[in-house]
Coordinates of C-alpha atoms and ligand atoms in Angstrom, one line a residue:
X1 CA 69.7 101.8 -75.1
X2 CA 67.7 104.9 -74.0
X3 CA 68.0 108.0 -76.1
X4 CA 68.9 111.1 -74.2
X5 CA 67.1 114.4 -74.8
X6 CA 70.2 116.0 -76.2
X7 CA 70.7 113.3 -78.7
X8 CA 68.3 114.7 -81.3
X9 CA 69.4 118.3 -80.9
X10 CA 69.0 120.4 -84.0
X11 CA 72.7 120.8 -84.4
X12 CA 73.3 117.0 -84.6
X13 CA 70.5 116.7 -87.2
X14 CA 71.8 119.6 -89.3
X15 CA 75.3 118.1 -89.1
X16 CA 74.1 114.6 -90.2
X17 CA 72.1 116.2 -93.0
X18 CA 75.1 118.0 -94.4
X19 CA 77.6 115.1 -93.8
X20 CA 75.5 112.4 -95.4
X21 CA 73.9 114.4 -98.2
X22 CA 70.3 114.9 -97.0
X23 CA 70.1 118.7 -97.1
X24 CA 72.5 121.3 -98.3
X25 CA 72.2 125.1 -97.8
X26 CA 71.3 126.7 -101.2
X27 CA 74.0 128.2 -103.4
X28 CA 76.7 127.3 -100.9
X29 CA 79.7 127.9 -103.3
X30 CA 78.3 131.5 -103.6
X31 CA 78.3 131.9 -99.8
X32 CA 74.7 130.7 -99.5
X33 CA 71.2 132.1 -100.1
X34 CA 69.2 132.8 -97.0
X35 CA 66.3 130.5 -96.0
X36 CA 66.5 128.3 -99.1
X37 CA 67.8 124.7 -99.0
X38 CA 68.5 121.9 -101.5
X39 CA 67.8 118.2 -100.9
X40 CA 70.8 116.0 -101.6
X41 CA 70.9 112.4 -102.9
X42 CA 69.5 110.8 -99.7
X43 CA 67.3 113.8 -98.9
X44 CA 65.5 113.7 -102.2
X45 CA 64.7 109.9 -101.6
X46 CA 63.4 110.6 -98.1
X47 CA 61.3 113.6 -99.3
X48 CA 59.9 111.5 -102.2
X49 CA 59.0 108.7 -99.8
X50 CA 57.2 111.1 -97.5
X51 CA 55.2 112.4 -100.5
X52 CA 54.5 108.9 -101.7
X53 CA 53.1 108.0 -98.3
X54 CA 50.9 111.1 -98.3
X55 CA 49.6 110.5 -101.8
X56 CA 48.8 106.9 -100.9
X57 CA 46.9 107.9 -97.8
X58 CA 45.1 110.9 -99.3
X59 CA 44.5 109.8 -102.9
X60 CA 45.3 106.1 -103.6
X61 CA 43.4 104.6 -100.7
X62 CA 40.4 106.8 -101.0
X63 CA 37.6 106.7 -103.6
X64 CA 36.5 110.3 -102.7
X65 CA 39.8 112.2 -103.4
X66 CA 41.4 112.9 -106.7
X67 CA 44.8 114.5 -107.5
X68 CA 45.9 117.6 -109.2
X69 CA 49.1 119.4 -110.3
X70 CA 48.4 123.0 -110.9
X71 CA 50.9 125.6 -112.2
X72 CA 53.0 127.8 -109.8
X73 CA 52.1 130.9 -111.8
X74 CA 48.4 131.9 -111.9
X75 CA 46.4 134.9 -112.7
X76 CA 47.2 137.7 -110.2
X77 CA 43.5 138.1 -109.7
X78 CA 43.4 134.9 -107.8
X79 CA 45.6 136.4 -105.1
X80 CA 43.3 139.4 -104.9
X81 CA 40.2 137.2 -104.6
X82 CA 41.9 135.0 -101.9
X83 CA 42.8 138.1 -99.8
X84 CA 46.5 137.5 -100.1
X85 CA 47.4 140.8 -101.8
X86 CA 45.8 142.7 -99.0
X87 CA 46.0 140.5 -96.0
X88 CA 48.8 137.9 -96.3
X89 CA 51.3 139.5 -94.0
X90 CA 53.4 139.1 -90.8
X91 CA 54.2 141.9 -88.4
X92 CA 57.7 143.2 -89.0
X93 CA 59.9 145.3 -86.8
X94 CA 63.5 146.5 -87.1
X95 CA 66.1 146.7 -84.3
X96 CA 67.2 150.4 -84.3
X97 CA 70.7 149.5 -83.2
X98 CA 71.8 146.7 -85.5
X99 CA 69.0 147.0 -88.1
X100 CA 68.1 143.3 -88.0
X101 CA 64.6 142.8 -89.4
X102 CA 62.5 140.6 -87.1
X103 CA 59.0 139.1 -86.8
X104 CA 57.3 140.9 -84.0
X105 CA 55.0 138.0 -83.0
X106 CA 58.0 135.6 -82.8
X107 CA 59.9 138.1 -80.6
X108 CA 56.9 138.2 -78.3
X109 CA 56.5 134.5 -78.3
X110 CA 60.2 133.9 -77.5
X111 CA 59.8 136.3 -74.5
X112 CA 56.9 134.1 -73.3
X113 CA 54.2 136.6 -74.3
X114 CA 51.2 135.3 -76.1
X115 CA 50.9 136.6 -79.7
X116 CA 49.2 135.2 -82.7
X117 CA 50.2 135.8 -86.3
X118 CA 46.5 136.3 -87.1
X119 CA 46.3 139.4 -84.8
X120 CA 45.9 142.8 -86.4
X121 CA 48.8 145.3 -86.6
X122 CA 47.2 147.4 -83.9
X123 CA 46.5 144.5 -81.5
X124 CA 50.1 143.3 -81.7
X125 CA 51.6 146.7 -81.4
X126 CA 49.7 147.3 -78.1
X127 CA 51.1 144.1 -76.7
X128 CA 54.6 144.9 -78.0
X129 CA 54.6 148.5 -76.5
X130 CA 53.5 147.1 -73.1
X131 CA 56.3 144.5 -73.1
X132 CA 59.1 146.0 -75.0
X133 CA 61.5 146.1 -72.0
X134 CA 61.3 142.3 -71.8
X135 CA 62.2 141.9 -75.4
X136 CA 65.8 141.7 -76.7
X137 CA 67.1 141.7 -80.2
X138 CA 68.5 138.2 -80.8
X139 CA 71.5 139.7 -82.7
X140 CA 72.7 142.6 -80.5
X141 CA 70.5 142.4 -77.3
X142 CA 69.0 145.9 -77.7
X143 CA 65.4 146.6 -76.7
X144 CA 65.0 149.6 -79.1
X145 CA 62.7 148.7 -82.0
X146 CA 60.7 150.5 -84.7
X147 CA 56.9 150.1 -84.4
X148 CA 55.5 147.0 -86.0
X149 CA 54.3 147.1 -89.6
X150 CA 52.5 144.5 -91.6
X151 CA 54.8 143.0 -94.2
X152 CA 53.2 141.2 -97.2
X153 CA 54.7 137.7 -97.7
X154 CA 53.7 137.2 -101.4
X155 CA 56.8 136.8 -103.6
X156 CA 56.4 139.1 -106.7
X157 CA 57.7 138.3 -110.2
X158 CA 57.8 140.1 -113.5
X159 CA 56.6 137.1 -115.5
X160 CA 55.2 138.2 -118.9
X161 CA 55.3 141.8 -117.9
X162 CA 57.4 143.8 -120.4
X163 CA 56.9 147.3 -119.0
X164 CA 59.7 148.9 -117.0
X165 CA 57.5 149.5 -114.0
X166 CA 56.2 145.9 -113.6
X167 CA 55.9 146.3 -109.8
X168 CA 52.6 148.1 -110.4
X169 CA 51.1 145.0 -111.9
X170 CA 53.1 142.1 -110.6
X171 CA 52.5 138.4 -111.0
X172 CA 53.2 136.2 -108.0
X173 CA 54.9 132.9 -107.2
X174 CA 52.1 131.1 -105.4
X175 CA 52.0 131.6 -101.7
X176 CA 50.1 128.3 -101.1
X177 CA 49.1 125.4 -103.4
X178 CA 45.4 125.3 -102.5
X179 CA 44.5 128.3 -104.7
X180 CA 45.2 126.0 -107.7
X181 CA 42.7 123.6 -106.2
X182 CA 39.9 126.2 -105.8
X183 CA 40.3 127.5 -109.3
X184 CA 40.2 124.0 -110.8
X185 CA 37.3 122.9 -108.6
X186 CA 34.8 123.2 -111.5
X187 CA 37.1 121.6 -114.0
X188 CA 37.5 118.6 -111.7
X189 CA 33.8 118.4 -111.0
X190 CA 33.0 118.4 -114.7
X191 CA 35.5 115.8 -115.7
X192 CA 36.4 113.4 -112.8
X193 CA 33.0 111.8 -112.1
X194 CA 33.1 113.1 -108.5
X195 CA 30.2 114.3 -106.4
X196 CA 30.1 116.1 -103.1
X197 CA 31.5 115.3 -100.7
X198 CA 34.9 114.9 -102.5
X199 CA 38.4 116.1 -102.2
X200 CA 41.2 117.4 -104.4
X201 CA 44.8 116.8 -103.3
X202 CA 48.0 118.3 -104.6
X203 CA 51.7 118.4 -103.7
X204 CA 53.8 121.3 -104.9
X205 CA 56.1 124.3 -104.3
X206 CA 55.0 127.4 -102.5
X207 CA 56.9 130.7 -101.9
X208 CA 56.8 133.2 -99.1
X209 CA 58.9 136.2 -98.3
X210 CA 59.4 135.0 -94.7
X211 CA 60.9 137.7 -92.5
X212 CA 62.9 135.5 -90.2
X213 CA 63.9 132.1 -91.4
X214 CA 65.6 130.1 -88.7
X215 CA 65.5 126.6 -87.4
X216 CA 66.9 124.9 -90.5
X217 CA 64.2 123.7 -93.0
X218 CA 61.4 124.5 -90.6
X219 CA 60.6 127.9 -92.1
X220 CA 62.0 128.5 -95.6
X221 CA 61.2 130.9 -98.4
X222 CA 60.7 128.2 -100.9
X223 CA 59.0 125.0 -99.6
X224 CA 56.7 122.2 -100.6
X225 CA 53.1 121.8 -99.4
X226 CA 50.9 118.7 -99.4
X227 CA 47.3 120.1 -99.4
X228 CA 43.8 118.7 -99.7
X229 CA 40.6 120.6 -100.0
X230 CA 37.5 118.5 -99.2
X231 CA 34.3 120.0 -100.6
X232 CA 31.1 119.3 -98.5
X233 CA 27.5 120.3 -98.0
X234 CA 27.5 123.2 -95.5
X235 CA 25.6 121.2 -92.8
X236 CA 28.1 118.4 -93.1
X237 CA 31.4 120.3 -93.0
X238 CA 32.0 119.9 -89.3
X239 CA 31.3 116.1 -89.4
X240 CA 34.0 115.7 -92.1
X241 CA 36.3 118.1 -90.3
X242 CA 36.3 115.7 -87.3
X243 CA 36.9 112.7 -89.6
X244 CA 39.9 114.4 -91.3
X245 CA 41.3 115.4 -87.9
X246 CA 41.5 111.7 -86.9
X247 CA 42.8 110.7 -90.3
X248 CA 45.6 113.3 -90.3
X249 CA 46.7 112.5 -86.7
X250 CA 46.9 108.8 -87.6
X251 CA 48.9 109.6 -90.7
X252 CA 51.8 110.8 -88.5
X253 CA 51.5 107.8 -86.2
X254 CA 51.8 105.6 -89.4
X255 CA 55.0 107.5 -90.4
X256 CA 56.5 106.2 -87.1
X257 CA 56.0 109.4 -85.1
X258 CA 55.2 108.7 -81.5
X259 CA 51.9 110.1 -80.0
X260 CA 53.8 111.7 -77.1
X261 CA 55.6 114.0 -79.6
X262 CA 52.4 115.2 -81.2
X263 CA 49.8 117.6 -79.9
X264 CA 46.8 119.6 -81.0
X265 CA 46.9 123.4 -81.0
X266 CA 43.5 125.1 -81.3
X267 CA 43.4 128.5 -82.9
X268 CA 41.3 130.9 -80.8
X269 CA 41.8 133.9 -83.1
X270 CA 40.0 132.8 -86.2
X271 CA 39.6 134.7 -89.5
X272 CA 36.0 135.8 -89.8
X273 CA 34.9 133.1 -92.3
X274 CA 36.5 130.1 -90.5
X275 CA 34.5 127.8 -88.3
X276 CA 37.5 126.0 -86.7
X277 CA 41.2 125.7 -87.0
X278 CA 43.6 123.3 -85.4
X279 CA 47.3 122.7 -85.9
X280 CA 49.0 119.3 -85.4
X281 CA 52.2 120.2 -83.6
X282 CA 55.4 118.1 -83.4
X283 CA 57.9 118.3 -80.6
X284 CA 60.9 119.5 -82.7
X285 CA 64.3 119.8 -81.0
X286 CA 63.3 123.5 -80.5
X287 CA 59.9 122.7 -79.0
X288 CA 56.3 122.0 -80.1
X289 CA 55.7 123.7 -83.4
X290 CA 53.2 123.5 -86.3
X291 CA 53.5 120.5 -88.6
X292 CA 50.1 120.7 -90.3
X293 CA 47.1 123.0 -90.3
X294 CA 43.5 121.7 -90.5
X295 CA 40.8 124.3 -91.3
X296 CA 37.1 124.3 -91.5
X297 CA 36.9 127.2 -94.0
X298 CA 33.2 127.5 -94.8
X299 CA 32.4 128.7 -98.4
X300 CA 34.7 131.7 -98.3
X301 CA 37.1 130.5 -101.0
X302 CA 34.6 129.4 -103.7
X303 CA 32.4 132.4 -103.0
X304 CA 35.4 134.8 -103.5
X305 CA 36.5 133.1 -106.7
X306 CA 32.9 133.2 -108.0
X307 CA 32.7 136.9 -107.3
X308 CA 36.1 137.8 -108.8
X309 CA 35.9 135.5 -111.8
X310 CA 32.2 136.1 -112.5
X311 CA 31.8 132.3 -112.9
X312 CA 29.1 130.5 -110.8
X313 CA 30.9 127.9 -108.6
X314 CA 27.9 126.8 -106.7
X315 CA 26.9 123.1 -106.8
X316 CA 23.6 121.6 -107.9
X317 CA 23.1 118.4 -106.0
X318 CA 21.5 115.8 -108.4
X319 CA 20.1 113.9 -105.4
X320 CA 17.7 116.6 -104.3
X321 CA 18.1 119.4 -106.9
X322 CA 19.4 121.8 -104.2
X323 CA 21.9 124.4 -105.1
X324 CA 24.5 125.6 -102.6
X325 CA 28.1 126.9 -102.4
X326 CA 30.2 124.0 -101.1
X327 CA 32.1 124.4 -97.9
X328 CA 35.7 123.3 -97.5
X329 CA 37.7 121.3 -95.0
X330 CA 41.4 121.9 -95.6
X331 CA 44.4 119.8 -94.5
X332 CA 47.7 121.5 -95.2
X333 CA 51.1 120.0 -94.4
X334 CA 54.7 120.9 -95.3
X335 CA 57.1 118.3 -96.8
X336 CA 60.1 120.0 -95.2
X337 CA 58.5 120.1 -91.7
X338 CA 57.5 116.4 -92.0
X339 CA 61.0 115.6 -93.2
X340 CA 62.5 117.3 -90.1
X341 CA 60.0 115.7 -87.8
X342 CA 60.7 112.2 -89.2
X343 CA 64.4 112.8 -88.9
X344 CA 64.1 114.1 -85.3
X345 CA 62.1 111.1 -84.4
X346 CA 64.4 108.6 -86.0
X347 CA 67.8 110.0 -84.9
X348 CA 69.4 107.8 -82.2
X349 CA 72.8 107.5 -80.7
X350 CA 73.5 104.1 -79.2
X351 CA 76.4 102.2 -77.8
X352 CA 77.6 99.5 -80.2
X353 CA 80.6 97.6 -78.7
X354 CA 83.3 100.2 -78.0
X355 CA 81.8 102.8 -80.2
X356 CA 78.7 105.0 -80.4
X357 CA 76.6 104.4 -83.5
X358 CA 74.3 107.0 -85.0
X359 CA 71.3 105.3 -86.4
X360 CA 68.2 106.6 -88.1
X361 CA 65.4 104.3 -87.1
X362 CA 63.2 105.3 -90.0
X363 CA 60.1 103.3 -91.0
X364 CA 61.5 101.1 -93.8
X365 CA 59.2 102.5 -96.4
X366 CA 60.6 106.0 -95.7
X367 CA 64.3 105.0 -95.7
X368 CA 66.2 106.5 -98.6
X369 CA 68.0 103.2 -99.3
X370 CA 66.1 100.0 -98.5
X371 CA 69.0 97.5 -98.8
X372 CA 72.8 97.7 -99.1
X373 CA 74.8 94.9 -100.6
X374 CA 78.5 94.3 -99.6
X375 CA 81.1 91.8 -100.9
X376 CA 83.1 90.8 -97.8
X377 CA 86.3 91.7 -99.5
X378 CA 86.9 94.2 -102.3
X379 CA 89.9 92.4 -103.8
X380 CA 88.2 89.0 -104.4
X381 CA 86.7 89.1 -107.8
X382 CA 84.4 86.1 -107.2
X383 CA 82.9 87.8 -104.1
X384 CA 82.5 91.1 -106.0
X385 CA 80.8 89.4 -109.0
X386 CA 78.3 87.5 -106.8
X387 CA 77.5 90.6 -104.7
X388 CA 77.0 92.6 -107.9
X389 CA 74.6 89.9 -109.2
X390 CA 72.6 90.1 -105.9
X391 CA 72.6 93.9 -106.1
X392 CA 71.4 93.8 -109.8
X393 CA 68.5 91.6 -108.8
X394 CA 67.4 93.7 -105.8
X395 CA 67.7 97.1 -107.5
X396 CA 64.8 96.1 -109.8
X397 CA 62.5 96.2 -106.7
X398 CA 64.2 98.5 -104.2
X399 CA 66.4 101.6 -104.0
X400 CA 69.6 99.6 -103.2
X401 CA 73.2 100.6 -102.8
X402 CA 76.4 98.6 -103.5
X403 CA 79.3 99.3 -101.2
X404 CA 82.7 97.6 -101.2
X405 CA 84.7 100.3 -99.4
X406 CA 86.3 99.8 -95.9
X407 CA 85.7 97.1 -93.4
X408 CA 82.2 95.6 -92.9
X409 CA 81.8 97.4 -89.5
X410 CA 82.3 100.8 -91.2
X411 CA 79.9 99.9 -94.0
X412 CA 77.3 99.0 -91.4
X413 CA 77.8 102.3 -89.6
X414 CA 77.4 104.3 -92.9
X415 CA 74.1 102.5 -93.7
X416 CA 72.9 103.0 -90.1
X417 CA 73.4 106.7 -90.3
X418 CA 71.2 107.0 -93.4
X419 CA 68.6 104.6 -92.0
X420 CA 69.0 101.6 -94.3
X421 CA 66.9 98.8 -92.8
X422 CA 68.8 95.8 -94.2
X423 CA 72.5 95.1 -95.2
X424 CA 73.5 92.0 -97.1
X425 CA 77.0 90.6 -97.1
X426 CA 78.3 88.1 -99.7
X427 CA 81.1 86.0 -98.2
X428 CA 83.0 82.8 -99.1
X429 CA 80.1 80.6 -97.9
X430 CA 77.9 82.4 -100.3
X431 CA 79.9 81.0 -103.2
X432 CA 79.3 77.4 -102.0
X433 CA 75.7 77.6 -100.6
X434 CA 74.1 80.5 -102.5
X435 CA 73.2 82.2 -99.3
X436 CA 74.1 85.5 -97.7
X437 CA 74.2 87.2 -94.3
X438 CA 71.4 89.7 -93.7
X439 CA 71.7 92.2 -90.9
X440 CA 68.8 94.2 -89.5
X441 CA 69.4 97.9 -88.6
X442 CA 67.7 98.3 -85.3
X443 CA 68.5 95.0 -83.6
X444 CA 71.8 94.5 -85.4
X445 CA 70.8 90.8 -85.6
X446 CA 72.3 88.8 -88.4
X447 CA 71.0 85.6 -90.1
X448 CA 71.7 83.5 -93.2
X449 CA 69.2 83.5 -96.0
X450 CA 69.1 81.9 -99.4
X451 CA 69.6 84.4 -102.2
X452 CA 66.5 83.1 -104.0
X453 CA 64.4 84.2 -100.9
X454 CA 65.8 87.7 -100.6
X455 CA 63.1 89.5 -102.6
X456 CA 60.3 87.7 -100.8
X457 CA 61.8 88.4 -97.4
X458 CA 62.3 92.1 -98.1
X459 CA 58.8 92.4 -99.5
X460 CA 57.3 91.3 -96.2
X461 CA 59.5 93.7 -94.2
X462 CA 59.5 96.9 -96.3
Ligands
GAP501 N1 46.5 126.8 -97.3 C1 46.8 126.9 -95.9 C2 48.1 127.2 -95.6 O1 49.0 127.4 -96.4 P1 49.7 127.5 -93.6 O2 49.5 127.2 -92.1 O3 50.2 128.9 -94.0 O4 48.4 127.2 -94.3 C3 50.4 125.1 -94.1 O5 50.7 126.4 -94.2 C4 51.7 124.2 -93.8 O6 52.7 124.6 -94.8 C5 52.3 124.5 -92.5 O7 51.7 123.7 -91.5 C6 53.7 124.1 -92.7 O8 53.9 122.6 -92.6 C7 54.0 124.5 -94.2 N2 54.6 125.8 -94.2 C8 54.1 127.0 -94.2 N3 55.0 128.0 -94.3 C9 56.2 127.4 -94.4 C10 57.5 127.8 -94.5 N4 57.8 129.1 -94.7 N5 58.5 126.9 -94.6 C11 58.2 125.6 -94.5 N6 57.0 125.1 -94.4 C12 56.0 126.0 -94.4

């Protein structure tokens, strides 16, 4: 059955996430904490599966990329060298009537006026002043705003600072994971038997003081990034940039995202050192928005860290004895945004007999639960015992779930909603023949299969 446009509206996805334990608003029993979310029992499985797929594609299957897990806290000098202390900001305005704090570039964009987050404060204020009559505060509808100001997104902390005025010398929670990669570049080079070109990949938390955080987990103040920096010879950077563009596009197709819901967005307003920057955008329920950024960054990052640390980070190529500062191709994706894209893509409502079933058509390797095992009846000990034995075998290989609650139809619906690709029912025939019914999520087809063949069958499907 065809899925209608409204089927995967954000509201429905948010409701499913809450109802089935994928995502909870942070600190809910204390009335919540803005722009932070927690992943529940099924959410953590899905997020882990996304990270596993990324790690497999970016590290395991490549002999030119190695992994890293650097700390969230780093020397504050790193954030000066990277330019974040001075330049990592969004334009902020305040509604004079209701005092809502708003992102000026987003307000312009929502009014259909082109603005780029990389524009300077002056540039954006000129556009804002020209168009202010067309712009309305989303809370109270007023068009009376304060002039735009740059607001720094770095989150400060007082870690290790025991003076009373620690704000003068703050430490920071990292604003992006890749700085940990740059500052470990030499350690990896000296220890991991790599030579240029090679990449370093890492998955980890990042923190930003986002001004407006709407659209569920799309923009949050604490989030996880999956970043890879690929170090190249300067003359080869663009060649590898093109290769990584292809690889990253194909990654999303491999996750089960359809090409019609993906598009490239080229950044016209580049920072001075960048050669090229593209985003891969996904058609979220609220429109095409950035899923991942790919940047040809030149040698800016290593040059800055060389300057600020006083350590020479240039590379001596053993093949021709040439010394140069490596250039960088960056691929930078968010776990939360991939999670939301995968859920938006997978969410379907379909007629099933008299009812409508909600089904998450997730790629099996992403599904939180791979297989559910049911005894036909809860009050027949011999069925429960046999179903438990099947479950105990399968759980050694797969994230499995045992469910004996309610009628079989209801149990199927529960598993469909969380995207479980296979359900197995143990019935009276199973006691005689040692076989079970296996039901496939998308087609709802059922067939009999011998218990001894279950692991082999699932291994070919998942
Ligand atoms: N190192 C480059 C960098 O951090 P970015 O475009 O700021 O680039 C990269 O972020 C990716 O991180 C984005 O494409 C998005 O998937 C994710 N991301 C950034 N800010 C986010 C936020 N506030 N909430 C959730 N994900 C975010």
